[in-house]
Amino acid sequence: MPNFTEVTEFILLGLTSSPELQILFFIVFLIVYIVTLLGNIGMIILIRISPQLSSPMYFFLNHLSFADIWFSSNVTPKMLENLVSKVKTISYPGCIVQCFFFIAFVHVEVFILAVMAFDRYMAIGNPLLYSSRMSRTVCIRLISFPYIYGFFISLISTLWTHGLYFCGNIVINHFYCADPALIKMACAGTFIKEYTMRTLAGLNFSYSLLVIIVSYIFILIAIIKMRSTEGRKKAFSTCGSHLTAVTIFYGTLFFMYLRSPTEESVEQGKMVAVFYTTVIPMLNPMIYSLRNKDVKAAMNKAISRAFLEK
């Protein structure tokens, strides 16, 4: 029989054991985190104060920025603390809470991206009916699904994480409480946890991606039918930002969660996790501001108004 251990805390190995690299990583990721917060909070404020950003597309973008803030804040502060601390631990309840919010906001984000793809299809494929079909009530219902479903799936997944048993090994080869790393170090309860993790991740990521692919197939058909070259350019420009965000986010998630948790995959997963927990939340507001004419115009107007008031 395995000698199960009652775990009260875990040790996080983090990204590196080199003191020099730890200082460097602390500075880099602190800057990235500050830029992430400023960029996403700035996007939320800009959407709220700009009348030209009142369409459903920006309503959903507002929630994407909100999810990015929580997604990054769930992991980054603890990672920064451990980079400059000698005692690199996280309590067992803290680990479970981190797992819960991580899984919840991953699902919230992927389904918000799916909802945004459907919104682009409605805007480009049915422009005359767009305002009536994408009413405020419809938008609230659409955006409610990612939150309700994401937190429900996270509750199920976290309960299975809580069901893992450990036999003395409390060292997590990661910078946060990641499911693959916890499965690798657990000595019992791993089969059902790994099976549900891969099944739920595969089904949910595939289903949300299917919504995006189908939406863009119909968008492409609608664009081909357009006679105006200017109309085609505008349609492609509004979709470009979303496609960029989708490609980056889904690519890293499929790489992370649809493989068996081996020692090698956990090490590779750490590098990928850095990208989607810190870099992607920072990139999203940049992608949507630099590639979107309406956001750039609203930003310039807000800056000009701020200087004129002074």
GROMACS .gro file of C-alpha atoms in nm:
model
  310
    1MET     CA    1   0.000   0.000   0.000
    2PRO     CA    2   0.135   0.351  -0.078
    3ASN     CA    3   0.232   0.563   0.222
    4PHE     CA    4   0.002   0.862   0.163
    5THR     CA    5   0.112   1.198   0.302
    6GLU     CA    6  -0.121   1.468   0.432
    7VAL     CA    7  -0.003   1.769   0.231
    8THR     CA    8  -0.023   2.119   0.382
    9GLU     CA    9   0.195   2.298   0.128
   10PHE     CA   10   0.389   2.247  -0.195
   11ILE     CA   11   0.732   2.367  -0.306
   12LEU     CA   12   0.732   2.534  -0.648
   13LEU     CA   13   1.056   2.479  -0.841
   14GLY     CA   14   0.975   2.775  -1.064
   15LEU     CA   15   1.139   2.856  -1.395
   16THR     CA   16   1.504   2.832  -1.291
   17SER     CA   17   1.729   2.766  -0.991
   18SER     CA   18   1.992   3.019  -1.105
   19PRO     CA   19   1.992   3.330  -0.875
   20GLU     CA   20   2.108   3.554  -1.162
   21LEU     CA   21   1.831   3.435  -1.394
   22GLN     CA   22   1.576   3.464  -1.115
   23ILE     CA   23   1.653   3.837  -1.076
   24LEU     CA   24   1.640   3.884  -1.453
   25PHE     CA   25   1.309   3.695  -1.481
   26PHE     CA   26   1.166   3.897  -1.191
   27ILE     CA   27   1.240   4.227  -1.366
   28VAL     CA   28   1.114   4.105  -1.705
   29PHE     CA   29   0.790   3.951  -1.577
   30LEU     CA   30   0.721   4.242  -1.342
   31ILE     CA   31   0.735   4.475  -1.644
   32VAL     CA   32   0.519   4.234  -1.845
   33TYR     CA   33   0.262   4.214  -1.563
   34ILE     CA   34   0.244   4.592  -1.522
   35VAL     CA   35   0.202   4.636  -1.900
   36THR     CA   36  -0.068   4.364  -1.894
   37LEU     CA   37  -0.265   4.541  -1.621
   38LEU     CA   38  -0.227   4.886  -1.776
   39GLY     CA   39  -0.311   4.760  -2.127
   40ASN     CA   40  -0.622   4.566  -2.029
   41ILE     CA   41  -0.752   4.820  -1.776
   42GLY     CA   42  -0.687   5.090  -2.036
   43MET     CA   43  -0.884   4.891  -2.295
   44ILE     CA   44  -1.178   4.848  -2.054
   45ILE     CA   45  -1.181   5.222  -1.972
   46LEU     CA   46  -1.148   5.319  -2.340
   47ILE     CA   47  -1.445   5.101  -2.438
   48ARG     CA   48  -1.653   5.244  -2.152
   49ILE     CA   49  -1.586   5.613  -2.238
   50SER     CA   50  -1.590   5.592  -2.619
   51PRO     CA   51  -1.934   5.608  -2.788
   52GLN     CA   52  -1.787   5.473  -3.115
   53LEU     CA   53  -1.689   5.153  -2.930
   54SER     CA   54  -2.044   5.067  -2.822
   55SER     CA   55  -2.101   4.781  -3.068
   56PRO     CA   56  -2.128   4.416  -2.945
   57MET     CA   57  -1.774   4.344  -3.072
   58TYR     CA   58  -1.629   4.584  -2.812
   59PHE     CA   59  -1.868   4.463  -2.543
   60PHE     CA   60  -1.711   4.117  -2.585
   61LEU     CA   61  -1.360   4.264  -2.610
   62ASN     CA   62  -1.425   4.439  -2.279
   63HIS     CA   63  -1.491   4.100  -2.118
   64LEU     CA   64  -1.184   3.946  -2.287
   65SER     CA   65  -0.968   4.215  -2.124
   66PHE     CA   66  -1.139   4.149  -1.789
   67ALA     CA   67  -1.066   3.774  -1.822
   68ASP     CA   68  -0.703   3.847  -1.919
   69ILE     CA   69  -0.652   4.054  -1.602
   70TRP     CA   70  -0.779   3.773  -1.380
   71PHE     CA   71  -0.601   3.504  -1.580
   72SER     CA   72  -0.264   3.674  -1.542
   73SER     CA   73  -0.322   3.789  -1.182
   74ASN     CA   74  -0.400   3.433  -1.072
   75VAL     CA   75  -0.047   3.318  -1.155
   76THR     CA   76   0.198   3.607  -1.199
   77PRO     CA   77   0.206   3.762  -0.847
   78LYS     CA   78   0.294   3.426  -0.686
   79MET     CA   79   0.553   3.360  -0.956
   80LEU     CA   80   0.713   3.701  -0.891
   81GLU     CA   81   0.711   3.640  -0.515
   82ASN     CA   82   0.886   3.303  -0.553
   83LEU     CA   83   1.150   3.448  -0.787
   84VAL     CA   84   1.281   3.674  -0.507
   85SER     CA   85   1.196   3.452  -0.207
   86LYS     CA   86   1.414   3.186  -0.051
   87VAL     CA   87   1.108   2.986   0.060
   88LYS     CA   88   0.924   2.902  -0.264
   89THR     CA   89   0.609   2.746  -0.127
   90ILE     CA   90   0.235   2.761  -0.182
   91SER     CA   91  -0.019   2.629   0.068
   92TYR     CA   92  -0.241   2.337  -0.028
   93PRO     CA   93  -0.561   2.550  -0.019
   94GLY     CA   94  -0.377   2.820  -0.217
   95CYS     CA   95  -0.278   2.560  -0.476
   96ILE     CA   96  -0.635   2.434  -0.512
   97VAL     CA   97  -0.769   2.790  -0.544
   98GLN     CA   98  -0.506   2.869  -0.807
   99CYS     CA   99  -0.602   2.555  -1.002
  100PHE     CA  100  -0.971   2.650  -0.982
  101PHE     CA  101  -0.934   3.004  -1.116
  102PHE     CA  102  -0.679   2.899  -1.376
  103ILE     CA  103  -0.908   2.635  -1.529
  104ALA     CA  104  -1.211   2.866  -1.498
  105PHE     CA  105  -1.055   3.158  -1.683
  106VAL     CA  106  -0.897   2.937  -1.949
  107HIS     CA  107  -1.248   2.819  -2.038
  108VAL     CA  108  -1.394   3.168  -2.004
  109GLU     CA  109  -1.136   3.301  -2.247
  110VAL     CA  110  -1.171   3.027  -2.511
  111PHE     CA  111  -1.550   3.061  -2.517
  112ILE     CA  112  -1.533   3.442  -2.529
  113LEU     CA  113  -1.312   3.403  -2.837
  114ALA     CA  114  -1.579   3.169  -2.982
  115VAL     CA  115  -1.855   3.420  -2.906
  116MET     CA  116  -1.648   3.695  -3.071
  117ALA     CA  117  -1.614   3.482  -3.386
  118PHE     CA  118  -1.993   3.434  -3.397
  119ASP     CA  119  -2.036   3.810  -3.350
  120ARG     CA  120  -1.805   3.878  -3.649
  121TYR     CA  121  -2.012   3.637  -3.860
  122MET     CA  122  -2.334   3.818  -3.764
  123ALA     CA  123  -2.177   4.157  -3.845
  124ILE     CA  124  -2.030   4.056  -4.181
  125GLY     CA  125  -2.279   3.792  -4.294
  126ASN     CA  126  -2.598   3.972  -4.183
  127PRO     CA  127  -2.511   4.344  -4.160
  128LEU     CA  128  -2.871   4.465  -4.204
  129LEU     CA  129  -3.001   4.243  -3.922
  130TYR     CA  130  -2.694   4.277  -3.700
  131SER     CA  131  -2.830   4.544  -3.464
  132SER     CA  132  -3.161   4.366  -3.407
  133ARG     CA  133  -3.019   4.015  -3.373
  134MET     CA  134  -2.724   4.115  -3.152
  135SER     CA  135  -2.928   4.320  -2.905
  136ARG     CA  136  -2.805   4.402  -2.555
  137THR     CA  137  -3.008   4.114  -2.411
  138VAL     CA  138  -2.861   3.866  -2.660
  139CYS     CA  139  -2.507   3.990  -2.589
  140ILE     CA  140  -2.555   3.948  -2.213
  141ARG     CA  141  -2.684   3.594  -2.264
  142LEU     CA  142  -2.393   3.508  -2.494
  143ILE     CA  143  -2.132   3.644  -2.254
  144SER     CA  144  -2.294   3.472  -1.954
  145PHE     CA  145  -2.231   3.127  -2.100
  146PRO     CA  146  -1.845   3.140  -2.085
  147TYR     CA  147  -1.853   3.247  -1.718
  148ILE     CA  148  -2.119   2.999  -1.600
  149TYR     CA  149  -1.985   2.705  -1.800
  150GLY     CA  150  -1.618   2.788  -1.732
  151PHE     CA  151  -1.664   2.801  -1.354
  152PHE     CA  152  -1.879   2.486  -1.360
  153ILE     CA  153  -1.615   2.286  -1.552
  154SER     CA  154  -1.346   2.427  -1.324
  155LEU     CA  155  -1.535   2.310  -1.014
  156ILE     CA  156  -1.551   1.954  -1.152
  157SER     CA  157  -1.183   1.954  -1.253
  158THR     CA  158  -1.069   2.101  -0.920
  159LEU     CA  159  -1.260   1.836  -0.726
  160TRP     CA  160  -1.064   1.569  -0.915
  161THR     CA  161  -0.741   1.760  -0.839
  162HIS     CA  162  -0.841   1.755  -0.470
  163GLY     CA  163  -0.877   1.376  -0.507
  164LEU     CA  164  -0.506   1.327  -0.590
  165TYR     CA  165  -0.294   1.153  -0.325
  166PHE     CA  166   0.072   1.227  -0.257
  167CYS     CA  167   0.341   1.005  -0.103
  168GLY     CA  168   0.596   1.243   0.046
  169ASN     CA  169   0.683   1.429  -0.275
  170ILE     CA  170   0.561   1.787  -0.241
  171VAL     CA  171   0.787   1.948  -0.503
  172ILE     CA  172   0.595   2.083  -0.807
  173ASN     CA  173   0.812   2.114  -1.115
  174HIS     CA  174   0.638   2.434  -1.224
  175PHE     CA  175   0.592   2.802  -1.133
  176TYR     CA  176   0.223   2.757  -1.046
  177CYS     CA  177  -0.009   2.470  -0.950
  178ALA     CA  178  -0.052   2.317  -1.295
  179ASP     CA  179  -0.255   1.999  -1.339
  180PRO     CA  180   0.007   1.811  -1.550
  181ALA     CA  181   0.278   1.875  -1.289
  182LEU     CA  182   0.048   1.769  -1.001
  183ILE     CA  183  -0.052   1.449  -1.186
  184LYS     CA  184   0.316   1.367  -1.246
  185MET     CA  185   0.405   1.391  -0.875
  186ALA     CA  186   0.089   1.224  -0.733
  187CYS     CA  187   0.099   0.854  -0.639
  188ALA     CA  188  -0.276   0.776  -0.652
  189GLY     CA  189  -0.593   0.913  -0.807
  190THR     CA  190  -0.407   1.009  -1.123
  191PHE     CA  191  -0.594   0.798  -1.380
  192ILE     CA  192  -0.935   0.963  -1.340
  193LYS     CA  193  -0.777   1.309  -1.307
  194GLU     CA  194  -0.563   1.271  -1.620
  195TYR     CA  195  -0.852   1.117  -1.814
  196THR     CA  196  -1.097   1.395  -1.720
  197MET     CA  197  -0.835   1.666  -1.779
  198ARG     CA  198  -0.755   1.549  -2.131
  199THR     CA  199  -1.119   1.467  -2.216
  200LEU     CA  200  -1.266   1.795  -2.089
  201ALA     CA  201  -0.982   2.001  -2.236
  202GLY     CA  202  -1.006   1.821  -2.571
  203LEU     CA  203  -1.385   1.848  -2.593
  204ASN     CA  204  -1.414   2.208  -2.477
  205PHE     CA  205  -1.120   2.344  -2.675
  206SER     CA  206  -1.231   2.150  -2.985
  207TYR     CA  207  -1.595   2.258  -2.953
  208SER     CA  208  -1.509   2.626  -2.906
  209LEU     CA  209  -1.258   2.605  -3.193
  210LEU     CA  210  -1.524   2.441  -3.411
  211VAL     CA  211  -1.755   2.738  -3.348
  212ILE     CA  212  -1.473   2.970  -3.456
  213ILE     CA  213  -1.389   2.767  -3.770
  214VAL     CA  214  -1.754   2.738  -3.879
  215SER     CA  215  -1.808   3.111  -3.816
  216TYR     CA  216  -1.505   3.200  -4.027
  217ILE     CA  217  -1.612   2.967  -4.309
  218PHE     CA  218  -1.939   3.161  -4.331
  219ILE     CA  219  -1.748   3.490  -4.295
  220LEU     CA  220  -1.521   3.391  -4.586
  221ILE     CA  221  -1.824   3.300  -4.799
  222ALA     CA  222  -1.982   3.638  -4.717
  223ILE     CA  223  -1.659   3.824  -4.803
  224ILE     CA  224  -1.626   3.642  -5.138
  225LYS     CA  225  -1.981   3.751  -5.225
  226MET     CA  226  -1.899   4.117  -5.156
  227ARG     CA  227  -1.865   4.332  -5.466
  228SER     CA  228  -1.689   4.621  -5.294
  229THR     CA  229  -1.311   4.594  -5.254
  230GLU     CA  230  -1.329   4.844  -4.967
  231GLY     CA  231  -1.589   4.628  -4.795
  232ARG     CA  232  -1.366   4.323  -4.823
  233LYS     CA  233  -1.069   4.511  -4.677
  234LYS     CA  234  -1.277   4.635  -4.385
  235ALA     CA  235  -1.410   4.283  -4.319
  236PHE     CA  236  -1.060   4.134  -4.321
  237SER     CA  237  -0.926   4.410  -4.095
  238THR     CA  238  -1.198   4.353  -3.830
  239CYS     CA  239  -1.128   3.978  -3.832
  240GLY     CA  240  -0.748   4.000  -3.838
  241SER     CA  241  -0.710   4.091  -3.469
  242HIS     CA  242  -0.939   3.812  -3.355
  243LEU     CA  243  -0.772   3.550  -3.577
  244THR     CA  244  -0.429   3.648  -3.442
  245ALA     CA  245  -0.547   3.615  -3.079
  246VAL     CA  246  -0.719   3.280  -3.153
  247THR     CA  247  -0.414   3.130  -3.327
  248ILE     CA  248  -0.175   3.222  -3.045
  249PHE     CA  249  -0.404   3.117  -2.758
  250TYR     CA  250  -0.536   2.788  -2.897
  251GLY     CA  251  -0.197   2.680  -3.029
  252THR     CA  252  -0.037   2.704  -2.685
  253LEU     CA  253  -0.333   2.540  -2.507
  254PHE     CA  254  -0.347   2.236  -2.734
  255PHE     CA  255   0.030   2.193  -2.695
  256MET     CA  256  -0.002   2.212  -2.315
  257TYR     CA  257  -0.306   1.998  -2.231
  258LEU     CA  258  -0.345   1.730  -2.498
  259ARG     CA  259  -0.028   1.539  -2.413
  260SER     CA  260   0.047   1.284  -2.140
  261PRO     CA  261   0.219   1.446  -1.837
  262THR     CA  262   0.576   1.311  -1.871
  263GLU     CA  263   0.883   1.478  -1.719
  264GLU     CA  264   0.981   1.613  -2.061
  265SER     CA  265   0.630   1.744  -2.137
  266VAL     CA  266   0.613   1.920  -1.799
  267GLU     CA  267   0.946   2.096  -1.868
  268GLN     CA  268   0.827   2.203  -2.215
  269GLY     CA  269   0.491   2.297  -2.064
  270LYS     CA  270   0.657   2.543  -1.828
  271MET     CA  271   0.794   2.742  -2.121
  272VAL     CA  272   0.459   2.733  -2.300
  273ALA     CA  273   0.276   2.827  -1.978
  274VAL     CA  274   0.493   3.138  -1.941
  275PHE     CA  275   0.371   3.245  -2.282
  276TYR     CA  276  -0.002   3.202  -2.228
  277THR     CA  277  -0.018   3.314  -1.862
  278THR     CA  278   0.194   3.629  -1.896
  279VAL     CA  279   0.265   3.718  -2.260
  280ILE     CA  280  -0.075   3.654  -2.426
  281PRO     CA  281  -0.273   3.866  -2.175
  282MET     CA  282  -0.024   4.146  -2.246
  283LEU     CA  283  -0.046   4.100  -2.625
  284ASN     CA  284  -0.428   4.094  -2.657
  285PRO     CA  285  -0.489   4.467  -2.598
  286MET     CA  286  -0.194   4.547  -2.827
  287ILE     CA  287  -0.331   4.320  -3.102
  288TYR     CA  288  -0.678   4.474  -3.083
  289SER     CA  289  -0.550   4.833  -3.062
  290LEU     CA  290  -0.277   4.821  -3.326
  291ARG     CA  291  -0.483   4.626  -3.583
  292ASN     CA  292  -0.819   4.798  -3.527
  293LYS     CA  293  -0.892   5.141  -3.679
  294ASP     CA  294  -1.188   5.212  -3.448
  295VAL     CA  295  -0.982   5.144  -3.133
  296LYS     CA  296  -0.691   5.356  -3.264
  297ALA     CA  297  -0.931   5.642  -3.349
  298ALA     CA  298  -1.097   5.621  -3.006
  299MET     CA  299  -0.756   5.614  -2.836
  300ASN     CA  300  -0.634   5.920  -3.028
  301LYS     CA  301  -0.958   6.103  -2.947
  302ALA     CA  302  -0.932   6.016  -2.576
  303ILE     CA  303  -0.567   6.129  -2.562
  304SER     CA  304  -0.647   6.454  -2.746
  305ARG     CA  305  -0.942   6.522  -2.514
  306ALA     CA  306  -0.722   6.458  -2.208
  307PHE     CA  307  -0.458   6.707  -2.329
  308LEU     CA  308  -0.720   6.970  -2.422
  309GLU     CA  309  -0.878   6.947  -2.076
  310LYS     CA  310  -0.538   7.018  -1.923
   0.00000   0.00000   0.00000
